[in-house]
Amino acid sequence: MTINIHASSIEQLCRCPEQWSKRWIEGRKTLPPAAVYAGTCYHRAQGTNFKQKIATKVDMPIADVLDAFDTYWNKKQAIDPDSLELVELEINWDEPEGPLKDITINLLTLYMVEQAPHIVPVEVEQPYSLYLSEDFTLVGRPDLILSKSVIDHKVVNRNAELLRDGAADKSHQASSYCLLTKKKFFNFHLAIKAKEPRIEVASTERNKEDLARFQQGILVPYLQLIKAGIFPKNTTGWWCGNWCGYFDICKPYRKTILMGSSQRG
């Protein structure tokens, strides 16, 4: 059986293979956090605008884009990455819905004013696949394809990893999409939730040598682990703890509570 490796999941695979296996091998789905759902609705509204722009060459009125966003938000649906069909969602509202919706609307409005007029889309959320071996196929649905580049939309906090210098150059998602689409240039369009919301672009590029290093030095070794059924647990980062929807199943470490200034032992 061929296993589909989703381009957007490779960062997760490298962070914690055990977490990745719970989702993509065992098929255990967790409730999306509120912030993830907000990003989904932001993506869908962007997609609605850019799909029609391929034919019309102009953006929708901002009010119409916001209406689309509101419709998507209220329906509580998303594209299932396995079936590629719209499915009903149960959402983990771990932050208040109203303020989160408002700031996402502000970011979408800002994007339509600052960035959208300069974008000439060629493809929107079209599926790509690349045969890697008899065991694995790399798959993905880039948000936007332009004539020479790929754009990925993200709604992030002000301290997001991608805002750090050089983070885009190290991104496995960028490498994966450049490998899939054969585009050299990749741009993260970051909608930043902050006291003063803003849009920033983190740009990077991948030449043939970069992609060869990624495929042979990162992708292939991890695929070998998957084929062997080896999924190490990685407890050393932010991804391991209550934030992880698999923590209670995985139980990678025992939680202890230390109070005061004295040490144990």
Short mmCIF file of C-alpha atoms in Angstrom, two decimals:
data_model
loop_
_atom_site.label_atom_id
_atom_site.label_comp_id
_atom_site.label_asym_id
_atom_site.label_seq_id
_atom_site.Cartn_x
_atom_site.Cartn_y
_atom_site.Cartn_z
CA MET A 1 0.00 0.00 0.00
CA THR A 2 1.30 3.44 -0.95
CA ILE A 3 1.36 6.00 1.86
CA ASN A 4 0.59 9.61 0.99
CA ILE A 5 2.99 12.04 2.64
CA HIS A 6 1.26 15.41 2.90
CA ALA A 7 3.64 18.28 2.23
CA SER A 8 2.06 20.31 5.02
CA SER A 9 2.70 17.49 7.54
CA ILE A 10 6.45 17.08 7.07
CA GLU A 11 7.28 19.67 9.74
CA GLN A 12 5.18 17.59 12.15
CA LEU A 13 6.93 14.39 11.05
CA CYS A 14 10.32 15.92 11.81
CA ARG A 15 9.20 17.46 15.13
CA CYS A 16 7.70 14.26 16.52
CA PRO A 17 7.37 11.09 14.42
CA GLU A 18 5.09 9.54 17.05
CA GLN A 19 2.66 12.47 16.83
CA TRP A 20 2.74 12.24 13.04
CA SER A 21 2.03 8.49 13.09
CA LYS A 22 -0.97 8.94 15.38
CA ARG A 23 -2.53 11.28 12.81
CA TRP A 24 -1.42 9.93 9.45
CA ILE A 25 -0.86 6.20 10.03
CA GLU A 26 -3.42 5.43 12.74
CA GLY A 27 -5.87 8.06 11.45
CA ARG A 28 -6.60 9.55 14.88
CA LYS A 29 -7.98 13.07 14.39
CA THR A 30 -8.05 15.62 17.19
CA LEU A 31 -10.35 18.60 17.62
CA PRO A 32 -8.90 21.63 15.83
CA PRO A 33 -8.08 24.51 18.21
CA ALA A 34 -9.93 27.77 17.68
CA ALA A 35 -6.89 29.43 16.07
CA VAL A 36 -6.59 26.64 13.52
CA TYR A 37 -10.26 27.00 12.60
CA ALA A 38 -9.84 30.77 12.21
CA GLY A 39 -6.95 30.12 9.83
CA THR A 40 -9.08 27.66 7.86
CA CYS A 41 -11.84 30.24 7.33
CA TYR A 42 -9.23 32.86 6.40
CA HIS A 43 -7.79 30.46 3.80
CA ARG A 44 -11.20 29.62 2.34
CA ALA A 45 -12.17 33.27 1.95
CA GLN A 46 -8.85 33.99 0.23
CA GLY A 47 -9.44 31.00 -2.05
CA THR A 48 -12.91 32.25 -2.98
CA ASN A 49 -11.44 35.55 -4.13
CA PHE A 50 -8.46 34.18 -6.01
CA LYS A 51 -10.38 31.41 -7.80
CA GLN A 52 -12.68 33.95 -9.43
CA LYS A 53 -9.75 36.30 -10.07
CA ILE A 54 -8.18 33.78 -12.46
CA ALA A 55 -11.08 34.46 -14.84
CA THR A 56 -12.02 38.05 -13.99
CA LYS A 57 -8.51 39.43 -13.37
CA VAL A 58 -9.88 41.59 -10.54
CA ASP A 59 -10.44 41.03 -6.83
CA MET A 60 -13.90 40.72 -5.35
CA PRO A 61 -15.17 43.70 -3.35
CA ILE A 62 -13.85 43.45 0.19
CA ALA A 63 -17.40 43.29 1.56
CA ASP A 64 -18.06 40.18 -0.57
CA VAL A 65 -14.87 38.49 0.66
CA LEU A 66 -15.88 39.22 4.25
CA ASP A 67 -19.36 37.82 3.55
CA ALA A 68 -17.72 34.63 2.28
CA PHE A 69 -15.60 34.47 5.42
CA ASP A 70 -18.67 34.91 7.62
CA THR A 71 -20.48 32.12 5.77
CA TYR A 72 -17.54 29.76 6.17
CA TRP A 73 -17.17 30.64 9.84
CA ASN A 74 -20.81 29.94 10.62
CA LYS A 75 -20.91 26.62 8.76
CA LYS A 76 -18.16 25.06 10.92
CA GLN A 77 -16.79 23.02 8.02
CA ALA A 78 -13.40 22.35 6.48
CA ILE A 79 -11.79 20.30 3.73
CA ASP A 80 -10.77 16.90 5.06
CA PRO A 81 -7.17 16.24 3.93
CA ASP A 82 -7.86 12.52 3.53
CA SER A 83 -11.06 12.60 1.47
CA LEU A 84 -10.70 16.18 0.12
CA GLU A 85 -14.40 16.64 0.91
CA LEU A 86 -16.14 19.22 3.09
CA VAL A 87 -16.85 17.79 6.54
CA GLU A 88 -18.56 19.08 9.66
CA LEU A 89 -16.15 20.10 12.43
CA GLU A 90 -16.30 20.02 16.17
CA ILE A 91 -13.97 22.78 17.35
CA ASN A 92 -11.98 23.11 20.56
CA TRP A 93 -12.89 26.68 21.51
CA ASP A 94 -9.85 27.23 23.67
CA GLU A 95 -10.15 31.00 23.22
CA PRO A 96 -13.21 33.26 22.94
CA GLU A 97 -14.88 32.98 19.55
CA GLY A 98 -15.97 36.61 19.11
CA PRO A 99 -12.60 38.38 19.56
CA LEU A 100 -10.84 35.73 17.47
CA LYS A 101 -13.32 36.18 14.62
CA ASP A 102 -12.96 39.96 14.79
CA ILE A 103 -9.17 39.97 14.55
CA THR A 104 -9.26 37.45 11.69
CA ILE A 105 -11.69 39.71 9.81
CA ASN A 106 -9.31 42.63 10.38
CA LEU A 107 -6.41 40.61 9.00
CA LEU A 108 -8.42 39.51 5.96
CA THR A 109 -9.41 43.12 5.26
CA LEU A 110 -5.79 44.24 5.60
CA TYR A 111 -4.65 41.52 3.20
CA MET A 112 -7.25 42.49 0.59
CA VAL A 113 -6.01 46.10 0.74
CA GLU A 114 -2.24 45.53 0.88
CA GLN A 115 -1.46 42.26 -0.90
CA ALA A 116 -4.33 40.93 -3.00
CA PRO A 117 -4.24 43.67 -5.68
CA HIS A 118 -0.65 42.71 -6.57
CA ILE A 119 -1.31 38.97 -6.95
CA VAL A 120 -2.00 37.36 -10.33
CA PRO A 121 -3.06 33.77 -9.53
CA VAL A 122 -2.53 30.91 -11.97
CA GLU A 123 -3.86 28.08 -9.77
CA VAL A 124 -5.68 28.01 -6.43
CA GLU A 125 -5.57 24.98 -4.10
CA GLN A 126 -4.94 22.52 -6.92
CA PRO A 127 -3.76 19.03 -5.88
CA TYR A 128 -0.20 17.99 -6.71
CA SER A 129 1.48 14.62 -6.30
CA LEU A 130 5.00 13.27 -6.78
CA TYR A 131 5.89 9.59 -6.90
CA LEU A 132 8.75 8.97 -4.48
CA SER A 133 8.86 5.16 -4.40
CA GLU A 134 6.54 2.16 -4.51
CA ASP A 135 5.80 2.91 -0.85
CA PHE A 136 5.39 6.70 -0.78
CA THR A 137 3.82 9.55 -2.73
CA LEU A 138 4.30 13.20 -1.79
CA VAL A 139 1.01 15.11 -2.03
CA GLY A 140 -0.08 18.68 -1.41
CA ARG A 141 -2.51 21.49 -2.26
CA PRO A 142 -0.61 24.81 -2.41
CA ASP A 143 -2.74 27.82 -1.53
CA LEU A 144 -1.67 29.84 -4.56
CA ILE A 145 0.45 29.21 -7.63
CA LEU A 146 1.75 32.24 -9.51
CA SER A 147 3.73 32.15 -12.75
CA LYS A 148 7.07 31.80 -10.93
CA SER A 149 6.25 31.20 -7.29
CA VAL A 150 4.12 29.57 -4.59
CA ILE A 151 2.23 31.43 -1.85
CA ASP A 152 1.16 29.89 1.45
CA HIS A 153 -1.22 31.80 3.73
CA LYS A 154 -0.79 31.56 7.49
CA VAL A 155 -2.47 33.29 10.41
CA VAL A 156 0.13 33.45 13.17
CA ASN A 157 0.91 35.02 16.53
CA ARG A 158 3.44 37.83 16.82
CA ASN A 159 6.13 35.44 18.12
CA ALA A 160 5.70 32.83 15.36
CA GLU A 161 8.75 30.83 14.31
CA LEU A 162 8.41 31.95 10.68
CA LEU A 163 8.99 35.57 11.72
CA ARG A 164 12.55 34.77 12.76
CA ASP A 165 15.43 35.50 10.41
CA GLY A 166 16.18 32.55 8.16
CA ALA A 167 13.16 30.48 9.25
CA ALA A 168 11.70 30.31 5.74
CA ASP A 169 15.03 29.07 4.38
CA LYS A 170 14.81 26.08 6.76
CA SER A 171 11.13 25.33 6.17
CA HIS A 172 10.38 21.77 5.07
CA GLN A 173 6.96 22.88 3.87
CA ALA A 174 8.57 25.37 1.50
CA SER A 175 10.94 22.67 0.24
CA SER A 176 8.10 20.19 -0.22
CA TYR A 177 5.94 22.57 -2.23
CA CYS A 178 8.86 23.67 -4.41
CA LEU A 179 9.61 20.00 -5.04
CA LEU A 180 5.98 19.31 -5.94
CA THR A 181 5.37 22.34 -8.14
CA LYS A 182 8.84 22.73 -9.65
CA LYS A 183 8.75 26.42 -8.68
CA LYS A 184 11.91 28.09 -7.42
CA PHE A 185 10.38 30.84 -5.31
CA PHE A 186 8.20 30.40 -2.22
CA ASN A 187 6.48 33.05 -0.10
CA PHE A 188 4.79 32.72 3.28
CA HIS A 189 2.13 35.44 3.53
CA LEU A 190 1.83 35.86 7.29
CA ALA A 191 -1.24 37.48 8.81
CA ILE A 192 -0.01 38.44 12.26
CA LYS A 193 -2.35 38.60 15.24
CA ALA A 194 -1.04 41.44 17.36
CA LYS A 195 -2.17 44.66 19.05
CA GLU A 196 -1.63 46.24 15.66
CA PRO A 197 -2.41 43.47 13.12
CA ARG A 198 -0.14 43.39 10.09
CA ILE A 199 0.78 41.35 7.03
CA GLU A 200 4.39 40.28 6.44
CA VAL A 201 5.94 38.20 3.68
CA ALA A 202 8.70 35.68 4.42
CA SER A 203 10.35 34.76 1.12
CA THR A 204 12.74 31.97 0.24
CA GLU A 205 13.88 30.00 -2.78
CA ARG A 206 15.00 26.48 -3.62
CA ASN A 207 17.33 25.53 -6.48
CA LYS A 208 17.97 21.97 -7.67
CA GLU A 209 20.81 21.47 -5.18
CA ASP A 210 18.61 22.67 -2.29
CA LEU A 211 15.86 20.24 -3.23
CA ALA A 212 18.32 17.37 -3.61
CA ARG A 213 19.66 18.08 -0.11
CA PHE A 214 16.13 18.16 1.27
CA GLN A 215 15.06 14.97 -0.45
CA GLN A 216 18.15 12.89 0.34
CA GLY A 217 19.11 14.40 3.69
CA ILE A 218 15.71 14.86 5.31
CA LEU A 219 12.82 13.32 3.42
CA VAL A 220 14.32 9.93 2.53
CA PRO A 221 15.67 9.16 6.05
CA TYR A 222 12.29 9.91 7.61
CA LEU A 223 10.55 7.76 5.00
CA GLN A 224 12.88 4.93 5.97
CA LEU A 225 11.73 5.32 9.58
CA ILE A 226 8.10 5.18 8.48
CA LYS A 227 8.69 2.07 6.38
CA ALA A 228 10.38 0.39 9.35
CA GLY A 229 7.53 1.41 11.66
CA ILE A 230 9.87 3.42 13.88
CA PHE A 231 8.27 6.53 15.37
CA PRO A 232 10.41 8.09 18.12
CA LYS A 233 8.74 10.33 20.68
CA ASN A 234 10.23 13.81 20.93
CA THR A 235 9.46 15.52 24.24
CA THR A 236 11.92 18.39 23.93
CA GLY A 237 9.76 21.15 22.41
CA TRP A 238 6.54 23.13 22.66
CA TRP A 239 4.67 20.46 20.68
CA CYS A 240 4.81 17.95 23.56
CA GLY A 241 2.39 18.57 26.44
CA ASN A 242 -1.23 19.57 26.90
CA TRP A 243 -1.16 21.25 23.47
CA CYS A 244 -0.74 17.83 21.80
CA GLY A 245 -4.06 16.07 21.25
CA TYR A 246 -2.33 12.70 21.62
CA PHE A 247 -0.59 13.37 24.94
CA ASP A 248 -2.94 11.23 27.04
CA ILE A 249 -2.58 8.34 24.59
CA CYS A 250 1.17 8.66 24.14
CA LYS A 251 2.14 9.42 27.78
CA PRO A 252 5.73 10.27 26.78
CA TYR A 253 6.77 11.44 30.25
CA ARG A 254 5.43 11.77 33.79
CA LYS A 255 4.33 15.23 34.81
CA THR A 256 5.60 16.53 38.15
CA ILE A 257 5.00 19.81 39.94
CA LEU A 258 7.79 21.62 41.76
CA MET A 259 6.82 24.44 44.10
CA GLY A 260 9.06 26.78 46.06
CA SER A 261 12.82 27.17 45.96
CA SER A 262 13.98 23.77 47.26
CA GLN A 263 15.23 21.03 44.96
CA ARG A 264 14.51 17.33 44.95
CA GLY A 265 17.11 14.68 45.70
#
